[in-house]
């Protein structure tokens, strides 16, 4: 604390400063650094290095943890946490005691330092005396600050003691809850054991009663199940795998037999239908292939003429259990639609108040049509040459060639720059083979672009007509629209 000028060198005798007692202990290895601020206030410089959290922060953290622990369901965990917190509170109390001892030692040290400075003040004069007085003022300010710190320490000690008492009481309450829950759990376990014993006795009695009435095959199945369980318990998965393969093979055989049975039933139904048709007055003429047409023909000249009969065509389901009315197909001629492939067609002929049903074999597809359709589906748009036969149910006078475009998003009918219709795929759109009495039924289709606008279009060939229907339905399905005929079940 002595100011030394370059011109004057003052040597202080060693015996002038009284020695510090040897029993004084310091918390740190170095004396804290202070400096004078405004109005001679002592300001402690921040100490560099890692310091632990303050006692207030520790208390806040423990209180927060205690609040979280109140929300937990496990009483055992809560008791364990209370014990840990109680140990932490005891540790904090010990630290507070150490800090109290250190504070007492600080007072002793400051008092001895002040006495030493007082003895020096009488020996110096001038600037050195002022420095000594300034040092004495700083020591007094440090004593005041140390007294303030002692007050804070006493308050923290009180809070720690309060927290320790609270944690101790909470720990005792938690232990009581643990013992109570343990007794409840033991009672429930004993009750469950009694229930299990009663169920076991009932099962044994039931097993004794059922053993006399069980057939031998049930015993064999039970033995197989027990053997399978034993294999799994013995960690032999290859045997279980072999049994699974056998079961899979049995399922495949059952599936094949069921398919063969359904096929036999269909053949038997077709045979019965053909035998019934032998003695009927009318028959179906034409090829039962997509791209041709079917016609009801009389078997003799004695039966009523076709013009005096009424007709209705039906499409049977794949299982043959029910049939669907083909709306609009009420003529003696019907050209199969691509949706009729693999299905059986029937026609009811009503003559003189009597109804006669004629049936076909499953409609076959044309070879090469599938690959042709796949080729067209790779294009974004496909154009077909057509002639408008009817428009909105009325015959069309012009027989000029038009272009019928089937695209991925829409369908268009135009002639050069003149557009008759251009519509995107929508639920109101309909497309199917013609179902009326047309001259070229196998080459003609019905297209309803929207409500109030419909066309009957005739293609150059049967292949183009069927390909146009299949491509349009595939593009419409990609747009979540199902294209079908009027009143068709979709």
mmCIF file of C-alpha atoms in Angstrom, residues 98-359:
data_model
loop_
_atom_site.group_PDB
_atom_site.id
_atom_site.type_symbol
_atom_site.label_atom_id
_atom_site.label_comp_id
_atom_site.label_asym_id
_atom_site.label_seq_id
_atom_site.Cartn_x
_atom_site.Cartn_y
_atom_site.Cartn_z
ATOM 1 C CA UNK A 98 -17.581 -23.022 6.690
ATOM 2 C CA UNK A 99 -18.413 -19.655 5.193
ATOM 3 C CA UNK A 100 -19.338 -18.367 8.675
ATOM 4 C CA UNK A 101 -15.923 -19.484 10.013
ATOM 5 C CA UNK A 102 -14.224 -17.866 7.048
ATOM 6 C CA UNK A 103 -16.155 -14.639 7.688
ATOM 7 C CA UNK A 104 -14.981 -14.636 11.333
ATOM 8 C CA UNK A 105 -11.410 -15.147 10.226
ATOM 9 C CA UNK A 106 -11.842 -12.265 7.782
ATOM 10 C CA UNK A 107 -12.841 -9.930 10.629
ATOM 11 C CA UNK A 108 -9.781 -10.979 12.616
ATOM 12 C CA UNK A 109 -7.545 -10.437 9.598
ATOM 13 C CA UNK A 110 -9.025 -6.995 8.821
ATOM 14 C CA UNK A 111 -8.632 -5.929 12.445
ATOM 15 C CA UNK A 112 -4.964 -6.926 12.531
ATOM 16 C CA UNK A 113 -4.404 -5.247 9.171
ATOM 17 C CA UNK A 114 -6.000 -2.021 10.432
ATOM 18 C CA UNK A 115 -3.876 -2.068 13.573
ATOM 19 C CA UNK A 116 -0.779 -2.512 11.436
ATOM 20 C CA UNK A 117 -1.771 0.419 9.217
ATOM 21 C CA UNK A 118 -2.497 2.594 12.278
ATOM 22 C CA UNK A 119 0.986 1.901 13.579
ATOM 23 C CA UNK A 120 2.417 2.848 10.162
ATOM 24 C CA UNK A 121 0.429 6.095 9.930
ATOM 25 C CA UNK A 122 2.367 7.554 12.853
ATOM 26 C CA UNK A 123 5.705 6.802 11.224
ATOM 27 C CA UNK A 124 5.080 8.420 7.798
ATOM 28 C CA UNK A 125 4.404 11.916 6.719
ATOM 29 C CA UNK A 126 3.355 13.626 3.515
ATOM 30 C CA UNK A 127 2.228 11.573 0.576
ATOM 31 C CA UNK A 128 3.006 8.265 2.271
ATOM 32 C CA UNK A 129 0.790 9.161 5.179
ATOM 33 C CA UNK A 130 -2.077 9.940 2.833
ATOM 34 C CA UNK A 131 -1.625 6.545 1.210
ATOM 35 C CA UNK A 132 -1.731 4.867 4.587
ATOM 36 C CA UNK A 133 -4.901 6.744 5.511
ATOM 37 C CA UNK A 134 -6.456 5.761 2.199
ATOM 38 C CA UNK A 135 -5.546 2.134 2.884
ATOM 39 C CA UNK A 136 -7.110 2.395 6.367
ATOM 40 C CA UNK A 137 -10.326 3.754 4.772
ATOM 41 C CA UNK A 138 -10.355 0.876 2.320
ATOM 42 C CA UNK A 139 -9.934 -1.657 5.157
ATOM 43 C CA UNK A 140 -12.831 -0.060 7.044
ATOM 44 C CA UNK A 141 -14.972 -0.232 3.905
ATOM 45 C CA UNK A 142 -14.049 -3.904 3.521
ATOM 46 C CA UNK A 143 -15.110 -4.501 7.117
ATOM 47 C CA UNK A 144 -18.499 -2.894 6.370
ATOM 48 C CA UNK A 145 -18.949 -5.051 3.266
ATOM 49 C CA UNK A 146 -17.941 -8.153 5.222
ATOM 50 C CA UNK A 147 -20.599 -7.300 7.803
ATOM 51 C CA UNK A 148 -23.194 -7.042 5.009
ATOM 52 C CA UNK A 149 -22.100 -10.388 3.658
ATOM 53 C CA UNK A 150 -22.524 -11.872 7.135
ATOM 54 C CA UNK A 151 -26.117 -10.625 7.203
ATOM 55 C CA UNK A 152 -26.809 -12.272 3.840
ATOM 56 C CA UNK A 153 -25.120 -15.429 5.092
ATOM 57 C CA UNK A 154 -27.357 -15.527 8.138
ATOM 58 C CA UNK A 155 -30.455 -15.157 5.918
ATOM 59 C CA UNK A 156 -29.250 -17.931 3.584
ATOM 60 C CA UNK A 157 -28.495 -20.113 6.597
ATOM 61 C CA UNK A 158 -32.040 -19.601 7.822
ATOM 62 C CA UNK A 159 -33.473 -20.533 4.407
ATOM 63 C CA UNK A 160 -31.262 -23.624 4.196
ATOM 64 C CA UNK A 161 -32.333 -24.709 7.660
ATOM 65 C CA UNK A 162 -35.983 -24.172 6.732
ATOM 66 C CA UNK A 163 -35.557 -26.152 3.517
ATOM 67 C CA UNK A 164 -33.764 -28.950 5.386
ATOM 68 C CA UNK A 165 -36.615 -29.218 7.914
ATOM 69 C CA UNK A 166 -39.171 -29.250 5.106
ATOM 70 C CA UNK A 167 -37.271 -31.927 3.195
ATOM 71 C CA UNK A 168 -36.859 -34.002 6.328
ATOM 72 C CA UNK A 169 -40.593 -33.868 7.022
ATOM 73 C CA UNK A 170 -41.370 -34.646 3.381
ATOM 74 C CA UNK A 171 -38.966 -37.586 3.452
ATOM 75 C CA UNK A 172 -40.702 -39.013 6.497
ATOM 76 C CA UNK A 173 -44.107 -38.567 4.825
ATOM 77 C CA UNK A 174 -42.808 -40.267 1.694
ATOM 78 C CA UNK A 175 -41.501 -43.213 3.692
ATOM 79 C CA UNK A 176 -44.907 -43.554 5.333
ATOM 80 C CA UNK A 177 -46.552 -43.527 1.890
ATOM 81 C CA UNK A 178 -44.085 -46.153 0.659
ATOM 82 C CA UNK A 179 -44.878 -48.430 3.572
ATOM 83 C CA UNK A 180 -48.597 -47.913 3.055
ATOM 84 C CA UNK A 181 -48.390 -48.647 -0.692
ATOM 85 C CA UNK A 182 -46.239 -51.670 0.048
ATOM 86 C CA UNK A 183 -48.863 -53.060 2.399
ATOM 87 C CA UNK A 184 -51.590 -52.425 -0.219
ATOM 88 C CA UNK A 185 -49.494 -54.157 -2.887
ATOM 89 C CA UNK A 186 -48.899 -57.177 -0.649
ATOM 90 C CA UNK A 187 -52.645 -57.445 -0.015
ATOM 91 C CA UNK A 188 -53.380 -57.265 -3.755
ATOM 92 C CA UNK A 189 -50.729 -59.898 -4.501
ATOM 93 C CA UNK A 190 -52.242 -62.242 -1.935
ATOM 94 C CA UNK A 191 -55.699 -61.667 -3.420
ATOM 95 C CA UNK A 192 -54.400 -62.344 -6.922
ATOM 96 C CA UNK A 193 -52.733 -65.549 -5.765
ATOM 97 C CA UNK A 194 -55.993 -66.740 -4.261
ATOM 98 C CA UNK A 195 -57.840 -65.977 -7.523
ATOM 99 C CA UNK A 196 -55.194 -67.838 -9.551
ATOM 100 C CA UNK A 197 -55.481 -70.841 -7.255
ATOM 101 C CA UNK A 198 -59.265 -70.896 -7.629
ATOM 102 C CA UNK A 199 -58.990 -70.622 -11.433
ATOM 103 C CA UNK A 200 -56.410 -73.400 -11.494
ATOM 104 C CA UNK A 201 -58.669 -75.669 -9.448
ATOM 105 C CA UNK A 202 -61.610 -74.917 -11.750
ATOM 106 C CA UNK A 203 -59.515 -75.670 -14.830
ATOM 107 C CA UNK A 204 -58.354 -78.956 -13.347
ATOM 108 C CA UNK A 205 -61.931 -79.964 -12.611
ATOM 109 C CA UNK A 206 -63.010 -78.973 -16.120
ATOM 110 C CA UNK A 207 -60.130 -80.904 -17.632
ATOM 111 C CA UNK A 208 -61.078 -84.023 -15.625
ATOM 112 C CA UNK A 209 -64.690 -83.746 -16.798
ATOM 113 C CA UNK A 210 -63.770 -83.176 -20.480
ATOM 114 C CA UNK A 211 -61.190 -85.977 -20.673
ATOM 115 C CA UNK A 212 -63.905 -88.653 -20.655
ATOM 116 C CA UNK A 213 -65.875 -87.027 -23.512
ATOM 117 C CA UNK A 214 -63.020 -85.842 -25.768
ATOM 118 C CA UNK A 215 -62.742 -87.784 -29.036
ATOM 119 C CA UNK A 216 -59.458 -89.257 -30.153
ATOM 120 C CA UNK A 217 -58.940 -86.830 -33.010
ATOM 121 C CA UNK A 218 -59.158 -83.873 -30.599
ATOM 122 C CA UNK A 219 -56.572 -85.582 -28.414
ATOM 123 C CA UNK A 220 -54.336 -85.929 -31.441
ATOM 124 C CA UNK A 221 -54.698 -82.243 -32.318
ATOM 125 C CA UNK A 222 -53.927 -81.264 -28.735
ATOM 126 C CA UNK A 223 -50.813 -83.432 -28.820
ATOM 127 C CA UNK A 224 -49.697 -81.812 -32.080
ATOM 128 C CA UNK A 225 -50.206 -78.339 -30.627
ATOM 129 C CA UNK A 226 -48.276 -79.295 -27.505
ATOM 130 C CA UNK A 227 -45.517 -80.745 -29.662
ATOM 131 C CA UNK A 228 -45.314 -77.535 -31.671
ATOM 132 C CA UNK A 229 -45.101 -75.506 -28.467
ATOM 133 C CA UNK A 230 -42.437 -77.820 -27.111
ATOM 134 C CA UNK A 231 -40.421 -77.393 -30.311
ATOM 135 C CA UNK A 232 -40.583 -73.631 -29.997
ATOM 136 C CA UNK A 233 -39.589 -73.807 -26.338
ATOM 137 C CA UNK A 234 -36.620 -76.002 -27.217
ATOM 138 C CA UNK A 235 -35.439 -73.349 -29.717
ATOM 139 C CA UNK A 236 -35.738 -75.565 -32.793
ATOM 140 C CA UNK A 237 -37.100 -73.156 -35.411
ATOM 141 C CA UNK A 238 -36.324 -75.446 -38.357
ATOM 142 C CA UNK A 239 -39.042 -77.914 -37.271
ATOM 143 C CA UNK A 240 -41.535 -75.089 -36.927
ATOM 144 C CA UNK A 241 -40.522 -73.861 -40.367
ATOM 145 C CA UNK A 242 -41.113 -77.312 -41.840
ATOM 146 C CA UNK A 243 -44.591 -77.394 -40.313
ATOM 147 C CA UNK A 244 -45.303 -73.914 -41.721
ATOM 148 C CA UNK A 245 -44.221 -75.109 -45.184
ATOM 149 C CA UNK A 246 -46.572 -78.080 -44.891
ATOM 150 C CA UNK A 247 -49.450 -75.829 -43.869
ATOM 151 C CA UNK A 248 -48.675 -73.479 -46.771
ATOM 152 C CA UNK A 249 -48.677 -76.405 -49.207
ATOM 153 C CA UNK A 250 -52.034 -77.573 -47.818
ATOM 154 C CA UNK A 251 -53.484 -74.079 -48.241
ATOM 155 C CA UNK A 252 -52.261 -73.978 -51.853
ATOM 156 C CA UNK A 253 -53.853 -77.353 -52.564
ATOM 157 C CA UNK A 254 -57.145 -76.215 -51.038
ATOM 158 C CA UNK A 255 -57.028 -73.021 -53.121
ATOM 159 C CA UNK A 256 -56.367 -74.982 -56.326
ATOM 160 C CA UNK A 257 -59.211 -77.373 -55.551
ATOM 161 C CA UNK A 258 -61.605 -74.509 -54.873
ATOM 162 C CA UNK A 259 -60.652 -72.833 -58.181
ATOM 163 C CA UNK A 260 -61.120 -76.128 -60.006
ATOM 164 C CA UNK A 261 -64.494 -76.594 -58.279
ATOM 165 C CA UNK A 262 -65.658 -73.133 -59.387
ATOM 166 C CA UNK A 263 -64.513 -73.889 -62.922
ATOM 167 C CA UNK A 264 -66.460 -77.164 -62.926
ATOM 168 C CA UNK A 265 -69.541 -75.369 -61.647
ATOM 169 C CA UNK A 266 -69.296 -72.814 -64.471
ATOM 170 C CA UNK A 267 -68.883 -75.561 -67.065
ATOM 171 C CA UNK A 268 -71.861 -77.423 -65.606
ATOM 172 C CA UNK A 269 -73.965 -74.244 -65.759
ATOM 173 C CA UNK A 270 -72.949 -73.645 -69.380
ATOM 174 C CA UNK A 271 -73.743 -77.258 -70.266
ATOM 175 C CA UNK A 272 -77.181 -76.974 -68.724
ATOM 176 C CA UNK A 273 -77.787 -73.729 -70.593
ATOM 177 C CA UNK A 274 -76.726 -75.286 -73.923
ATOM 178 C CA UNK A 275 -79.001 -78.285 -73.322
ATOM 179 C CA UNK A 276 -81.899 -75.966 -72.561
ATOM 180 C CA UNK A 277 -81.181 -73.981 -75.718
ATOM 181 C CA UNK A 278 -81.488 -77.104 -77.881
ATOM 182 C CA UNK A 279 -85.241 -77.238 -77.404
ATOM 183 C CA UNK A 280 -85.841 -73.504 -77.584
ATOM 184 C CA UNK A 281 -87.547 -71.617 -80.403
ATOM 185 C CA UNK A 282 -84.782 -69.040 -80.817
ATOM 186 C CA UNK A 283 -81.008 -69.157 -80.847
ATOM 187 C CA UNK A 284 -78.083 -66.764 -80.720
ATOM 188 C CA UNK A 285 -76.110 -66.301 -83.881
ATOM 189 C CA UNK A 286 -72.707 -64.697 -84.304
ATOM 190 C CA UNK A 287 -69.280 -65.135 -82.809
ATOM 191 C CA UNK A 288 -68.884 -64.818 -79.055
ATOM 192 C CA UNK A 289 -65.753 -62.714 -79.481
ATOM 193 C CA UNK A 290 -65.077 -59.020 -78.860
ATOM 194 C CA UNK A 291 -65.305 -57.228 -82.208
ATOM 195 C CA UNK A 292 -68.337 -59.120 -83.490
ATOM 196 C CA UNK A 293 -72.033 -58.906 -82.688
ATOM 197 C CA UNK A 294 -74.709 -61.320 -81.452
ATOM 198 C CA UNK A 295 -78.118 -61.665 -83.059
ATOM 199 C CA UNK A 296 -81.274 -63.467 -81.927
ATOM 200 C CA UNK A 297 -82.464 -65.763 -84.726
ATOM 201 C CA UNK A 298 -85.578 -67.972 -84.995
ATOM 202 C CA UNK A 299 -85.013 -71.733 -85.112
ATOM 203 C CA UNK A 300 -87.892 -72.347 -87.535
ATOM 204 C CA UNK A 301 -90.385 -70.475 -89.703
ATOM 205 C CA UNK A 302 -93.275 -71.381 -87.405
ATOM 206 C CA UNK A 303 -92.154 -69.193 -84.508
ATOM 207 C CA UNK A 304 -93.228 -65.522 -84.282
ATOM 208 C CA UNK A 305 -91.119 -63.029 -86.204
ATOM 209 C CA UNK A 306 -88.331 -61.150 -84.521
ATOM 210 C CA UNK A 307 -90.088 -57.852 -85.068
ATOM 211 C CA UNK A 308 -92.986 -59.025 -82.885
ATOM 212 C CA UNK A 309 -90.745 -59.920 -79.906
ATOM 213 C CA UNK A 310 -89.219 -57.804 -77.140
ATOM 214 C CA UNK A 311 -85.670 -58.233 -75.905
ATOM 215 C CA UNK A 312 -83.501 -57.357 -72.919
ATOM 216 C CA UNK A 313 -79.795 -58.171 -72.648
ATOM 217 C CA UNK A 314 -78.050 -58.978 -69.343
ATOM 218 C CA UNK A 315 -74.469 -59.403 -68.217
ATOM 219 C CA UNK A 316 -73.758 -62.102 -65.616
ATOM 220 C CA UNK A 317 -71.289 -61.671 -62.783
ATOM 221 C CA UNK A 318 -68.003 -63.584 -62.844
ATOM 222 C CA UNK A 319 -69.402 -66.096 -60.319
ATOM 223 C CA UNK A 320 -72.724 -66.371 -62.151
ATOM 224 C CA UNK A 321 -74.678 -65.602 -58.967
ATOM 225 C CA UNK A 322 -76.448 -62.461 -60.249
ATOM 226 C CA UNK A 323 -76.937 -60.601 -63.489
ATOM 227 C CA UNK A 324 -76.831 -56.947 -64.426
ATOM 228 C CA UNK A 325 -79.241 -55.233 -66.783
ATOM 229 C CA UNK A 326 -77.535 -53.654 -69.816
ATOM 230 C CA UNK A 327 -79.478 -50.413 -70.073
ATOM 231 C CA UNK A 328 -80.562 -49.607 -73.640
ATOM 232 C CA UNK A 329 -79.734 -53.083 -74.977
ATOM 233 C CA UNK A 330 -83.324 -53.976 -75.941
ATOM 234 C CA UNK A 331 -82.819 -54.966 -79.565
ATOM 235 C CA UNK A 332 -82.207 -58.311 -81.214
ATOM 236 C CA UNK A 333 -78.606 -57.298 -81.985
ATOM 237 C CA UNK A 334 -75.939 -56.597 -79.378
ATOM 238 C CA UNK A 335 -72.231 -55.967 -79.910
ATOM 239 C CA UNK A 336 -70.131 -56.947 -76.846
ATOM 240 C CA UNK A 337 -68.345 -54.171 -75.009
ATOM 241 C CA UNK A 338 -64.728 -54.517 -73.708
ATOM 242 C CA UNK A 339 -66.238 -54.721 -70.197
ATOM 243 C CA UNK A 340 -68.090 -57.897 -71.302
ATOM 244 C CA UNK A 341 -64.858 -59.860 -71.839
ATOM 245 C CA UNK A 342 -64.834 -62.952 -69.620
ATOM 246 C CA UNK A 343 -68.526 -62.513 -68.740
ATOM 247 C CA UNK A 344 -71.575 -64.525 -69.815
ATOM 248 C CA UNK A 345 -74.303 -62.630 -71.680
ATOM 249 C CA UNK A 346 -77.990 -63.473 -71.560
ATOM 250 C CA UNK A 347 -81.017 -62.170 -73.442
ATOM 251 C CA UNK A 348 -84.659 -62.519 -72.453
ATOM 252 C CA UNK A 349 -86.947 -62.977 -75.444
ATOM 253 C CA UNK A 350 -90.626 -62.301 -74.761
ATOM 254 C CA UNK A 351 -93.008 -63.662 -77.423
ATOM 255 C CA UNK A 352 -96.768 -64.141 -77.067
ATOM 256 C CA UNK A 353 -96.500 -63.587 -73.314
ATOM 257 C CA UNK A 354 -93.832 -66.254 -72.928
ATOM 258 C CA UNK A 355 -90.291 -65.466 -71.833
ATOM 259 C CA UNK A 356 -87.287 -67.354 -73.170
ATOM 260 C CA UNK A 357 -83.722 -66.872 -71.912
ATOM 261 C CA UNK A 358 -80.726 -67.432 -74.195
ATOM 262 C CA UNK A 359 -77.155 -67.548 -72.852
#
